mmCIF file of C-alpha atoms in Angstrom:
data_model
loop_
_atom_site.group_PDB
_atom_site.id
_atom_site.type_symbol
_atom_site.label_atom_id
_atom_site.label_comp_id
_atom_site.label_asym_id
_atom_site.label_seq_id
_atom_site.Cartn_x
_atom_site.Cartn_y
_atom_site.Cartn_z
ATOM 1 C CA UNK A 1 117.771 70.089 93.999
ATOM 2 C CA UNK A 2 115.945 73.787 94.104
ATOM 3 C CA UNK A 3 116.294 75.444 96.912
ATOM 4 C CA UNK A 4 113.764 78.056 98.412
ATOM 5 C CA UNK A 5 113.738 81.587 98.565
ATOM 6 C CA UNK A 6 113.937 80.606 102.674
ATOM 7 C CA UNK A 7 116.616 78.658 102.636
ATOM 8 C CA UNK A 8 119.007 80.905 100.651
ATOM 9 C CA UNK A 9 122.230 81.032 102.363
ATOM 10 C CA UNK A 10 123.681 84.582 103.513
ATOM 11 C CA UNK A 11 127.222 85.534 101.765
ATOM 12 C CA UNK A 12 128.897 85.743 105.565
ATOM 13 C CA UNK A 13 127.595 82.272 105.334
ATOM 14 C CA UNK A 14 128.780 80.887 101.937
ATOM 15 C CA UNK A 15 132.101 82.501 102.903
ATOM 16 C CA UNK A 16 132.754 80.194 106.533
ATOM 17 C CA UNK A 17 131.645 77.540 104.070
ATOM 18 C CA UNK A 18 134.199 78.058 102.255
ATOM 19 C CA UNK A 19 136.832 78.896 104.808
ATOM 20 C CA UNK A 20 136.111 74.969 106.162
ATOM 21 C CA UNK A 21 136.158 74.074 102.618
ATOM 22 C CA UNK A 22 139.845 74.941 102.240
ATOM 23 C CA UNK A 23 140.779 74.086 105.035
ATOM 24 C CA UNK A 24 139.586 70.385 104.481
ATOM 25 C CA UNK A 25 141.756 70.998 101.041
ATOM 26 C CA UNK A 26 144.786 71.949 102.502
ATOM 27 C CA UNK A 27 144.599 69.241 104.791
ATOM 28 C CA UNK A 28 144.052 66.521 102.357
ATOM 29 C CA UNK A 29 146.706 68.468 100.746
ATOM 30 C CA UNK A 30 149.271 67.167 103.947
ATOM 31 C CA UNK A 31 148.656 63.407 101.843
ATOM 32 C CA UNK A 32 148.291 64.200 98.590
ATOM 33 C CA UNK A 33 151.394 61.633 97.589
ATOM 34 C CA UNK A 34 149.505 58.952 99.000
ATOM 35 C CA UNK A 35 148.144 56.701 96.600
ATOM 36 C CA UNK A 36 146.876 53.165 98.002
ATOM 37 C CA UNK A 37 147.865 50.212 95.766
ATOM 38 C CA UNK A 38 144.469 49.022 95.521
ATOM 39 C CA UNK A 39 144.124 52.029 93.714
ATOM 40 C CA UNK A 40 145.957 50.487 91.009
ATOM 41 C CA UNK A 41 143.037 47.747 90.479
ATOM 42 C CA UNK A 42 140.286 50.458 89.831
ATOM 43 C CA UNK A 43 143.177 52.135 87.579
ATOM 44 C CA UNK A 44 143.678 48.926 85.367
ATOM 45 C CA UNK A 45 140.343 48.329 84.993
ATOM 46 C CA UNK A 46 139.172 52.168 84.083
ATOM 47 C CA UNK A 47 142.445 51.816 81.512
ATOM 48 C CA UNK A 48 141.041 48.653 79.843
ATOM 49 C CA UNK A 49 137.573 49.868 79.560
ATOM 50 C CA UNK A 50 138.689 53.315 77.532
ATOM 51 C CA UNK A 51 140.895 51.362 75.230
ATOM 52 C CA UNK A 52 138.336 48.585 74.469
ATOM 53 C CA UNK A 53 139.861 45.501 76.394
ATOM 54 C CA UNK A 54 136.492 45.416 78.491
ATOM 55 C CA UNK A 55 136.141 45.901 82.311
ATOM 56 C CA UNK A 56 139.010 43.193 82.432
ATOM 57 C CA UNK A 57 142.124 43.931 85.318
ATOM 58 C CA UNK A 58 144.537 42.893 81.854
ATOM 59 C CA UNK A 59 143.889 42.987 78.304
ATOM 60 C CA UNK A 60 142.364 39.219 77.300
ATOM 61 C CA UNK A 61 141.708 38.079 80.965
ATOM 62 C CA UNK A 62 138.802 36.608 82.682
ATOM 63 C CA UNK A 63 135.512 38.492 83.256
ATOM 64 C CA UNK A 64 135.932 38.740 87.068
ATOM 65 C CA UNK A 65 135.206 42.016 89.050
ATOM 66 C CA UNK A 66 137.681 42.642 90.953
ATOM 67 C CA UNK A 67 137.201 46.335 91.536
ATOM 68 C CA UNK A 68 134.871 46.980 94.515
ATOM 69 C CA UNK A 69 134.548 50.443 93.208
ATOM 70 C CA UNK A 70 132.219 49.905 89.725
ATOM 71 C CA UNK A 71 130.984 53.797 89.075
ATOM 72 C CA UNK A 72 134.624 55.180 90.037
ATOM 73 C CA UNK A 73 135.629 53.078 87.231
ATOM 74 C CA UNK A 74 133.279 54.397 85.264
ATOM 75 C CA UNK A 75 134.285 57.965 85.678
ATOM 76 C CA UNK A 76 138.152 57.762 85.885
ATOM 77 C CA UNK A 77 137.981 56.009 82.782
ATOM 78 C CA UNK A 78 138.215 58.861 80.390
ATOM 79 C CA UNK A 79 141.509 60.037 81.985
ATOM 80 C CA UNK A 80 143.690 58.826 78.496
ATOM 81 C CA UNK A 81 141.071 60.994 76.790
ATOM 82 C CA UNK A 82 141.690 64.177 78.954
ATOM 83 C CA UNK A 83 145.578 63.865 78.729
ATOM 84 C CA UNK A 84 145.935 63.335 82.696
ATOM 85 C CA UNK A 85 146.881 60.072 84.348
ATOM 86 C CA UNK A 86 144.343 58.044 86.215
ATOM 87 C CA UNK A 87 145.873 58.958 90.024
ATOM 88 C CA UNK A 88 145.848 62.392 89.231
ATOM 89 C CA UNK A 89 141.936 62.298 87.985
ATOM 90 C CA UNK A 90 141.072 60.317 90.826
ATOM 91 C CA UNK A 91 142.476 62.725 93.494
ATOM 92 C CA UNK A 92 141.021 65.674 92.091
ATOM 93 C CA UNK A 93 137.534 64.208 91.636
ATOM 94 C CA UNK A 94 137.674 62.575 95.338
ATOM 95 C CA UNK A 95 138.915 65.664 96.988
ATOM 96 C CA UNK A 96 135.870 67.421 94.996
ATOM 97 C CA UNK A 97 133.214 65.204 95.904
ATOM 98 C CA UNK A 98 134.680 64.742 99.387
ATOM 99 C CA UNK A 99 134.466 68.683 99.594
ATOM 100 C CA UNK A 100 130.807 68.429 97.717
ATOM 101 C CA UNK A 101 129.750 65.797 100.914
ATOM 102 C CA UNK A 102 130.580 67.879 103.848
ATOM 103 C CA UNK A 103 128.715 70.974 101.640
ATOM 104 C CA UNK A 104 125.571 68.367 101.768
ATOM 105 C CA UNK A 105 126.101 67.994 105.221
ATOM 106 C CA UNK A 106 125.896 71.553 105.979
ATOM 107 C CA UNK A 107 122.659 72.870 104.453
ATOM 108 C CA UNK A 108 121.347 69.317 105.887
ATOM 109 C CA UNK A 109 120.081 71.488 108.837
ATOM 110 C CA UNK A 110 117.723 74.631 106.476
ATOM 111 C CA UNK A 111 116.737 71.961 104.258
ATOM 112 C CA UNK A 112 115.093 69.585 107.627
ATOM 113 C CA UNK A 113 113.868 72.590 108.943
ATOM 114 C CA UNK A 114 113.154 74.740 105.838
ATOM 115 C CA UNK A 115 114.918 78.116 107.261
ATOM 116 C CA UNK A 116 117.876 79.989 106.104
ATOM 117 C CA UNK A 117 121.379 78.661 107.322
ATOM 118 C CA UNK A 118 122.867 79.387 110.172
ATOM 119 C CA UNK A 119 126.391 79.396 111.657
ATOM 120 C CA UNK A 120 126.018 76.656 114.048
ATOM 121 C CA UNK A 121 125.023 74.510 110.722
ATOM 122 C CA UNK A 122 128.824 74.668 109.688
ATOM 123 C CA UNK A 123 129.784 72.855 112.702
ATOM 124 C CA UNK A 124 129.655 69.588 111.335
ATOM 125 C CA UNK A 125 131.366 69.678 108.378
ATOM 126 C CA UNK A 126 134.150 71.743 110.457
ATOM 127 C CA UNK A 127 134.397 68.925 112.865
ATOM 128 C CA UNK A 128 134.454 66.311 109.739
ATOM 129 C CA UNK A 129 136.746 67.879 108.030
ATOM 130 C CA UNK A 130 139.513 67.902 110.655
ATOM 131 C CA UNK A 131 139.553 64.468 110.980
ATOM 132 C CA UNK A 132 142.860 62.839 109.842
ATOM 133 C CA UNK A 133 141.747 59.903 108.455
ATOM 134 C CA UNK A 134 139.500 61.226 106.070
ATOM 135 C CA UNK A 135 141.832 63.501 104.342
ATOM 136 C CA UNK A 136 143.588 60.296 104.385
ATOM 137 C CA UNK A 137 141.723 58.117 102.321
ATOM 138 C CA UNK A 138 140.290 61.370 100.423
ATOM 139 C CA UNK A 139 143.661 61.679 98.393
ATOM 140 C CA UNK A 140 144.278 57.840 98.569
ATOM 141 C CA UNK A 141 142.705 56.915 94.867
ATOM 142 C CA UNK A 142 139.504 55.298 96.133
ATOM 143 C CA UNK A 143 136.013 55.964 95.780
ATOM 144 C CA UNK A 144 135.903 57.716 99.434
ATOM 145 C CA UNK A 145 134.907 61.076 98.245
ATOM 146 C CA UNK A 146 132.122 59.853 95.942
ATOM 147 C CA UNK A 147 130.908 57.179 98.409
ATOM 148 C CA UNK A 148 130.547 59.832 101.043
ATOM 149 C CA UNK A 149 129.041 62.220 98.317
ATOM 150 C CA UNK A 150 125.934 60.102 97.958
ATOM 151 C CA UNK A 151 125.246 59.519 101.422
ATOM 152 C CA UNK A 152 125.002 62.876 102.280
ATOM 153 C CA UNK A 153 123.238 63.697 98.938
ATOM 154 C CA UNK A 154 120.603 61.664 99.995
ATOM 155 C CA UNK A 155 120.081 62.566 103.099
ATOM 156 C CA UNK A 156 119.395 65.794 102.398
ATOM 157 C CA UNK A 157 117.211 64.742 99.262
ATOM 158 C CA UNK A 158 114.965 62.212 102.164
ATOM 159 C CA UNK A 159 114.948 65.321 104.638
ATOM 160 C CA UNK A 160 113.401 67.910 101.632
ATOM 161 C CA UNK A 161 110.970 65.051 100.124
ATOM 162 C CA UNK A 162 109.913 64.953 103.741
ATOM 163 C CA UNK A 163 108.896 68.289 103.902
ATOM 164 C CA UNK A 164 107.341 68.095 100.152
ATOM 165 C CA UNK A 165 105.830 64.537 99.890
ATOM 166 C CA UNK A 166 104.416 65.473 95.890
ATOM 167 C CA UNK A 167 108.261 66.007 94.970
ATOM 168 C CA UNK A 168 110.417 63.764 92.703
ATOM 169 C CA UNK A 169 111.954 60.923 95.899
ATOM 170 C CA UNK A 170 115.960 62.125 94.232
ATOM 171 C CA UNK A 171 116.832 60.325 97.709
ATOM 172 C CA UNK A 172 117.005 56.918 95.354
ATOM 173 C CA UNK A 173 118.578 58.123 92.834
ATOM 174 C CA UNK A 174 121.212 58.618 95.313
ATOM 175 C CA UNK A 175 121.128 55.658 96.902
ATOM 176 C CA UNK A 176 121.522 53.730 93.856
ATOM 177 C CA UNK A 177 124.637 55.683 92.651
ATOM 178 C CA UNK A 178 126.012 55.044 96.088
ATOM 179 C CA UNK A 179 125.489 51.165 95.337
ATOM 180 C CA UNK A 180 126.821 51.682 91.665
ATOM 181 C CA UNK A 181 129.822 53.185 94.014
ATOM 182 C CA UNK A 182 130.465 50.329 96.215
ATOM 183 C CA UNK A 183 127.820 47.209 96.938
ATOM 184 C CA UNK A 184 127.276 47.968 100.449
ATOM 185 C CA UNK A 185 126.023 50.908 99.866
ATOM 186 C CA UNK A 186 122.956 48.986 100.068
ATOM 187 C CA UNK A 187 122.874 49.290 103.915
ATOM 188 C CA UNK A 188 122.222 52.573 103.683
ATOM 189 C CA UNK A 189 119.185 52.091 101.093
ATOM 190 C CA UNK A 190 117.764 49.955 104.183
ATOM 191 C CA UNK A 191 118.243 52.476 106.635
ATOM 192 C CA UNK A 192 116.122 54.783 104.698
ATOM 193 C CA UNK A 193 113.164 52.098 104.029
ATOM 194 C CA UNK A 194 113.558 52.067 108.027
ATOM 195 C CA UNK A 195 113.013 54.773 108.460
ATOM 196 C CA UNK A 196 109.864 54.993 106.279
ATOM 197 C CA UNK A 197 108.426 52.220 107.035
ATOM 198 C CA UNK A 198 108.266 53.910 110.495
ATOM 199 C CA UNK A 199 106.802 56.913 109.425
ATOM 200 C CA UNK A 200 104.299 54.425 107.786
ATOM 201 C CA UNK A 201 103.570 52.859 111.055
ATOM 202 C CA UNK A 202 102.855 55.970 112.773
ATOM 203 C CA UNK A 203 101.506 58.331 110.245
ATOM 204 C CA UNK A 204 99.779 58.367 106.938
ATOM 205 C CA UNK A 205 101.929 56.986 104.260
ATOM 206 C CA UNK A 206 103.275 59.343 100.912
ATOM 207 C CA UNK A 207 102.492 58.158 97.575
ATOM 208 C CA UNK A 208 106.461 59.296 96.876
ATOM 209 C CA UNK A 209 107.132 56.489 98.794
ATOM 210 C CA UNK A 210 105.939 53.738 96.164
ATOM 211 C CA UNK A 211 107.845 56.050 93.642
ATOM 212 C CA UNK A 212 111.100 55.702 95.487
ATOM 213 C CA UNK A 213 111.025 52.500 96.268
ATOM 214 C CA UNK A 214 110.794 51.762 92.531
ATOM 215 C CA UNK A 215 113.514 54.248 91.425
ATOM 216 C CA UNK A 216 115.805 52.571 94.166
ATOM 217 C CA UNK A 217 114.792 49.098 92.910
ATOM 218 C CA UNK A 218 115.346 50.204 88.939
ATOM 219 C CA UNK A 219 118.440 51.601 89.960
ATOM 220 C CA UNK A 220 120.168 48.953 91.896
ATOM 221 C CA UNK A 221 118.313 46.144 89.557
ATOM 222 C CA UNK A 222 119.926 48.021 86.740
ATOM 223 C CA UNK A 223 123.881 47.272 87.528
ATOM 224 C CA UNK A 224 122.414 43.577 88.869
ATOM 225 C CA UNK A 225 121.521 43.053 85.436
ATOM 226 C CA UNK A 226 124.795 43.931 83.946
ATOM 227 C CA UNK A 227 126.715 42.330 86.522
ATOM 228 C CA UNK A 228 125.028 39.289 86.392
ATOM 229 C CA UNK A 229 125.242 39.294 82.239
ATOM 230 C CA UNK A 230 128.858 40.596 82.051
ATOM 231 C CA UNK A 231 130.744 38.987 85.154
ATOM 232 C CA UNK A 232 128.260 36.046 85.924
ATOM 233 C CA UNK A 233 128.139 37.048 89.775
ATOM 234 C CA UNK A 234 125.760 39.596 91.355
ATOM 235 C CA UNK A 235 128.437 40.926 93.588
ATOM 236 C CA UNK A 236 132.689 41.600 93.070
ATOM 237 C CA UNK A 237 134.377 39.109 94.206
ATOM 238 C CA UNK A 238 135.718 40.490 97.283
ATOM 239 C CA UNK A 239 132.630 40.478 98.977
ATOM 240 C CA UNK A 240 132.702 35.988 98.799
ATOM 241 C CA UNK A 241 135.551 36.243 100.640
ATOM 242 C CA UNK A 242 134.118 38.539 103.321
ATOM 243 C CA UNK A 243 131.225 36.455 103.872
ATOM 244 C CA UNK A 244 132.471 33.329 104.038
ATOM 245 C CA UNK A 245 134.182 34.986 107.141
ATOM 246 C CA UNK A 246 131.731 36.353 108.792
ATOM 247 C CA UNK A 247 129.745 34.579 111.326
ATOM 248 C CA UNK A 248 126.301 37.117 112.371
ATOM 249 C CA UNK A 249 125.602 35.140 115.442
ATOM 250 C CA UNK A 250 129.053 35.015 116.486
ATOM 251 C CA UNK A 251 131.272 38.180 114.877
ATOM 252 C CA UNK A 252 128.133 41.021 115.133
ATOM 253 C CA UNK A 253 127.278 40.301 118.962
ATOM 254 C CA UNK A 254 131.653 39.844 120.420
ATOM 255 C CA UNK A 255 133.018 42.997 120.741
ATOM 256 C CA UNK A 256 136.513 40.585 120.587
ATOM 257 C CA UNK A 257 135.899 39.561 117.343
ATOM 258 C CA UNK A 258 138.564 41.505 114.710
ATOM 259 C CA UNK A 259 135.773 43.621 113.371
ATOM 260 C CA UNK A 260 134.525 45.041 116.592
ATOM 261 C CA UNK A 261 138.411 45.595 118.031
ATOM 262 C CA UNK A 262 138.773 47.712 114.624
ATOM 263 C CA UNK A 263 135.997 49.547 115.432
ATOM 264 C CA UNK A 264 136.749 50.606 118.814
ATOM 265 C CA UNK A 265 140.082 51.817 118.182
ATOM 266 C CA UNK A 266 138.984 53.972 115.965
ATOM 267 C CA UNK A 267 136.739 55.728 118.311
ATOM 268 C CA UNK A 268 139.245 55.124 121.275
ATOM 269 C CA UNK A 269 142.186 57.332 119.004
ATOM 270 C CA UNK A 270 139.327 59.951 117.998
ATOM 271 C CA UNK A 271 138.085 59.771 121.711
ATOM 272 C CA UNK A 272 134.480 59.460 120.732
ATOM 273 C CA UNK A 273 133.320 57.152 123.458
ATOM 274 C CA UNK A 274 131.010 60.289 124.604
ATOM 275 C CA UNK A 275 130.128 61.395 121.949
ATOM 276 C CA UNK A 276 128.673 58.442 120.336
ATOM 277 C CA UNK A 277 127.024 57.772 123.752
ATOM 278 C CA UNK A 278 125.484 61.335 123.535
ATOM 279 C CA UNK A 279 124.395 61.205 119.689
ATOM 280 C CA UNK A 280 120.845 59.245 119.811
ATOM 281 C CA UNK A 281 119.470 62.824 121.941
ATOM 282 C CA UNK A 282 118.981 64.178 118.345
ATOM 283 C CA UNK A 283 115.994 62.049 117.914
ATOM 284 C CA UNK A 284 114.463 63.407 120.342
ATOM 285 C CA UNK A 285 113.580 66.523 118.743
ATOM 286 C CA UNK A 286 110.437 67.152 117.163
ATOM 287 C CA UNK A 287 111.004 68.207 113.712
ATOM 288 C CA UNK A 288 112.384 66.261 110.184
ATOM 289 C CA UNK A 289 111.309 62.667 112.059
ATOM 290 C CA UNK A 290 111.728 60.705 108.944
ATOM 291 C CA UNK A 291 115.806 61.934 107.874
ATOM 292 C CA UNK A 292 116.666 62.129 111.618
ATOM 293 C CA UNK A 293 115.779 57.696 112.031
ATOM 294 C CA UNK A 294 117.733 57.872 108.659
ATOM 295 C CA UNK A 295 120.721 59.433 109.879
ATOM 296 C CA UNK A 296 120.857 57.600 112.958
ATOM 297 C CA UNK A 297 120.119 54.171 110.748
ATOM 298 C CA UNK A 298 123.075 55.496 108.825
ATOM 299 C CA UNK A 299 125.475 55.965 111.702
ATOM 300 C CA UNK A 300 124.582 52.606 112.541
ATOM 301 C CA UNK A 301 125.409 50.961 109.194
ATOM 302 C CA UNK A 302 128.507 52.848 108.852
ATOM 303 C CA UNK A 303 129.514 51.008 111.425
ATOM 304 C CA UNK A 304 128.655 47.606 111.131
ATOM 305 C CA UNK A 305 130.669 47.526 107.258
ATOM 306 C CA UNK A 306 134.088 47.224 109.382
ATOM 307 C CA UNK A 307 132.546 44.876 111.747
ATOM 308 C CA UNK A 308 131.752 42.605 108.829
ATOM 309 C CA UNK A 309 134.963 42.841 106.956
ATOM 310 C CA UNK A 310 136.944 42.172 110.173
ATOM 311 C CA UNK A 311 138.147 45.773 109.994
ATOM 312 C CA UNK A 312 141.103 46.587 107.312
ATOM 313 C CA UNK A 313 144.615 45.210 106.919
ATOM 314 C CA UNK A 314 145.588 49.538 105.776
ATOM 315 C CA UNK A 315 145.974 52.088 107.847
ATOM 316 C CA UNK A 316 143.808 55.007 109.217
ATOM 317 C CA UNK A 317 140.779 52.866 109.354
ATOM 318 C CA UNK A 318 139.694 53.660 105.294
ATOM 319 C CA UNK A 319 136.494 51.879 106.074
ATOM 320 C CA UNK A 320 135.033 54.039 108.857
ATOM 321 C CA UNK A 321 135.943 57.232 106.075
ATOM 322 C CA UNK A 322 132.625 56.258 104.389
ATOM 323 C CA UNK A 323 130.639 57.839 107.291
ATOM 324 C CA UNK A 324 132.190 60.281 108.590
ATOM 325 C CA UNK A 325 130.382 63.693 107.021
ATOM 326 C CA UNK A 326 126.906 62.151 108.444
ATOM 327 C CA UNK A 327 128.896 60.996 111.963
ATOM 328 C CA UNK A 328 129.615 64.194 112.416
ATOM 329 C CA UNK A 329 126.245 65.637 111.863
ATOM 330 C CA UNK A 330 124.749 63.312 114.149
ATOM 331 C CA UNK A 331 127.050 64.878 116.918
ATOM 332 C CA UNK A 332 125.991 68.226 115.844
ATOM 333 C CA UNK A 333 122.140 67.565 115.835
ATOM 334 C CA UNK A 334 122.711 65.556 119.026
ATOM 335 C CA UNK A 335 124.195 69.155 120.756
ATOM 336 C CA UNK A 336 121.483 71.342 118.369
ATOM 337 C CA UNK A 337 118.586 68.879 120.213
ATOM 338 C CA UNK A 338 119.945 69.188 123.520
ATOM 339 C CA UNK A 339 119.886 72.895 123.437
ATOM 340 C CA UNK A 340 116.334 73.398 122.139
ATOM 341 C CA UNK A 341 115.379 70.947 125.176
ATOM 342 C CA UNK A 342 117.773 73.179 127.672
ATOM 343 C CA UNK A 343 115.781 76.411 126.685
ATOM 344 C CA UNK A 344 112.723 74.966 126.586
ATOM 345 C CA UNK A 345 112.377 74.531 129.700
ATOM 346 C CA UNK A 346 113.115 78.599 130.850
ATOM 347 C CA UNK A 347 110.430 81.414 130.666
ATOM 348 C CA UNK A 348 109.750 82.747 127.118
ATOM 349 C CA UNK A 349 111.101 85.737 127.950
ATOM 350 C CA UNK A 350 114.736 84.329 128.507
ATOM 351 C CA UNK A 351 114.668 81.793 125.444
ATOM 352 C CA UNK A 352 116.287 84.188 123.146
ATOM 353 C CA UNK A 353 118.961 85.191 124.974
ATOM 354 C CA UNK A 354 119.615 81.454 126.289
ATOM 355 C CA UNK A 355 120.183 80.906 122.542
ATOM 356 C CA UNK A 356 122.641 83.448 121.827
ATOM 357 C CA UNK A 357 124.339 82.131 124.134
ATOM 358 C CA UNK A 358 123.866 78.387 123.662
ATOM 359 C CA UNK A 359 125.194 78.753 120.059
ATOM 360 C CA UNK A 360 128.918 78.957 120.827
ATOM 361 C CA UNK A 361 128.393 76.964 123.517
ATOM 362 C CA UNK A 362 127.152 74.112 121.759
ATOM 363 C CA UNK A 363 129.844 74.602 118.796
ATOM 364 C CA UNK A 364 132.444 74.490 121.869
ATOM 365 C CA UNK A 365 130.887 71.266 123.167
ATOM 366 C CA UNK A 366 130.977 69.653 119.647
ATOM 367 C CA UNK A 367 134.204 70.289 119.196
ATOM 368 C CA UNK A 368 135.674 69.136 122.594
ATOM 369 C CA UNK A 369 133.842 65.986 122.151
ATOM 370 C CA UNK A 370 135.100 64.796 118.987
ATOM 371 C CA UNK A 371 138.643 66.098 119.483
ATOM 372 C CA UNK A 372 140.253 66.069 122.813
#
């Protein structure tokens, strides 16, 4: 994606970036000799594909998919041919697109409001990347890193096509990698229809949108097709088990059900009660309507995956890592919208130096919600 002359970043800029940039590193660095064992599925299976067995978990076995993970297969499968071993290839690309995710997250901000970026837009992935959990799972093996990758990626692709409705919707093309990634990355390709089929309620609807809802549906139809011709099921077979187990009238709506008791405590160790409380205020501000529903949508659905898998038997809550780059930005809009509504409200004359002053205020306020 192009950027404009506008929304060039300044070098003081690109060089906090990459202060929070290694610092994520280093502390994903703390973990790096953790490797999951489920790992070792997605490594079997990216092994038998290079050497010709098929996407098989053993040479001569059954056609059944029981990596979760199909386009991490896909690229850790040339590890044999670059002389590295598949844990080592998939730490190194995770950490990478886990850094590349909280870099989306960050010029999020100047590409919504098409301005240069500021320091308060390195908040987010600051916060993000100080959580332990995600440097966690980020050096774990899994798809993580990629997974969260995407997300972002098309977030900020929705928030520019909503600024330049005659532009190429690259939003899908993200949202179908992050379904080639993991299935349920369909949720999030549902949070974005929401939230244009609400901008289609209320204002006049973009052409792009036909365009991207094709691309999404070419893209996801796509890996359907192969999945369908290859393994005879439309989804791995993880996900059966998962839904057999899950009950929408009964698991979504008690907060006792195994799912929901993940869920909160995660955000009872992280001490987010507040903050998730205090994160719908960023919809109240008036500018990038569309990717602001989208986010929130997202927040939502990054949620409700744990509910419906009953949480996770591992530790450090892996399936809440998926979300948090955009969690955290939703905390940092919530504080950005807040502010803009504080100064509003004082005499012109005062709004500038109310927002001097707001700035490390609200980076102080970010950070003392999602971390004490």
């Amino acid at each position: 994606m192009r950027r404009s002359r506008a929304e060039t970043p300044t070098l003081l800029w690109l060089a906090l970036l990459g202060a929070v940039l290694a610092f994520f590193g280093a502390h994903v660095g703390r973990t790096w000799d953790f490797t999951v064992d489920d790992a070792g599925i997605t490594y079997s299976y990216a092994r038998n594909l290079w050497r010709g067995h098929g996407m098989v978990l053993t040479p001569g076995s059954e056609r059944v998919e029981a990596a979760t993970n199909f386009l991490w297969v896909l690229l850790l499968a040339p590890a044999d041919a670059l002389g590295v071993s598949h844990e080592a290839l998939s730490k190194v690309l995770g950490l990478a697109f886990a850094s590349a995710a909280l870099g989306a997250v960050a010029i999020f901000p100047s590409v919504a409001y098409r301005r240069r970026p500021r320091l308060f837009d390195l908040a987010a992935p600051a916060v993000a990347s100080t959580f332990a959990h995600n440097a966690l799972w980020t050096a774990s093996g899994l798809e993580g890193g990629p997974y969260q990758f995407f997300l972002a990626a098309a977030l900020v692709a929705l928030a520019r096509e909503e600024n330049e409705p005659d532009r190429t919707p690259w939003s899908a093309v993200a949202l179908s990698l992050l379904f080639w990634t993991r299935p349920d990355g369909i949720m999030y390709a549902g949070a974005f229809a929401g939230a244009k089929a609400l901008r289609a309620v209320t204002a006049k609807p973009h052409r792009q949108d036909l365009a991207w809802a094709v691309i999404l549906a070419l893209g996801v139809g796509s890996l359907e097709v192969f999945r369908l011709a290859y393994f005879a099921y439309p989804l791995p077979n993880s996900f059966y088990t998962k839904k057999r187990t899950f009950d929408f009238g009964k698991d979504l709506t008690s907060f006792s059900s195994a799912g929901w008791v993940y869920v909160n405590a995660f955000v009872q160790t992280y001490k987010l009660e507040r903050a998730l409380m205090f994160a719908p205020v960023m919809l109240l501000a008036l500018r990038a309507p569309v990717a602001r529903v989208a986010l929130a949508a997202a927040v939502a659905a990054s949620f409700f995956l744990p509910v419906y898998s009953h949480g996770d038997w591992m530790e450090e809550w892996r399936f809440l890592t998926y979300g948090t780059p955009i969690l955290a930005l939703a905390f940092a809009e919530a504080v950005r919208a807040a502010a803009r509504l504080a100064t509003a409200v004082l005499p012109r004359a005062l709004r500038p130096l109310a927002a001097l002053a707001l700035t490390p205020l609200e980076v102080y306020a970010l950070v003392k919600e999602t971390t004490q």
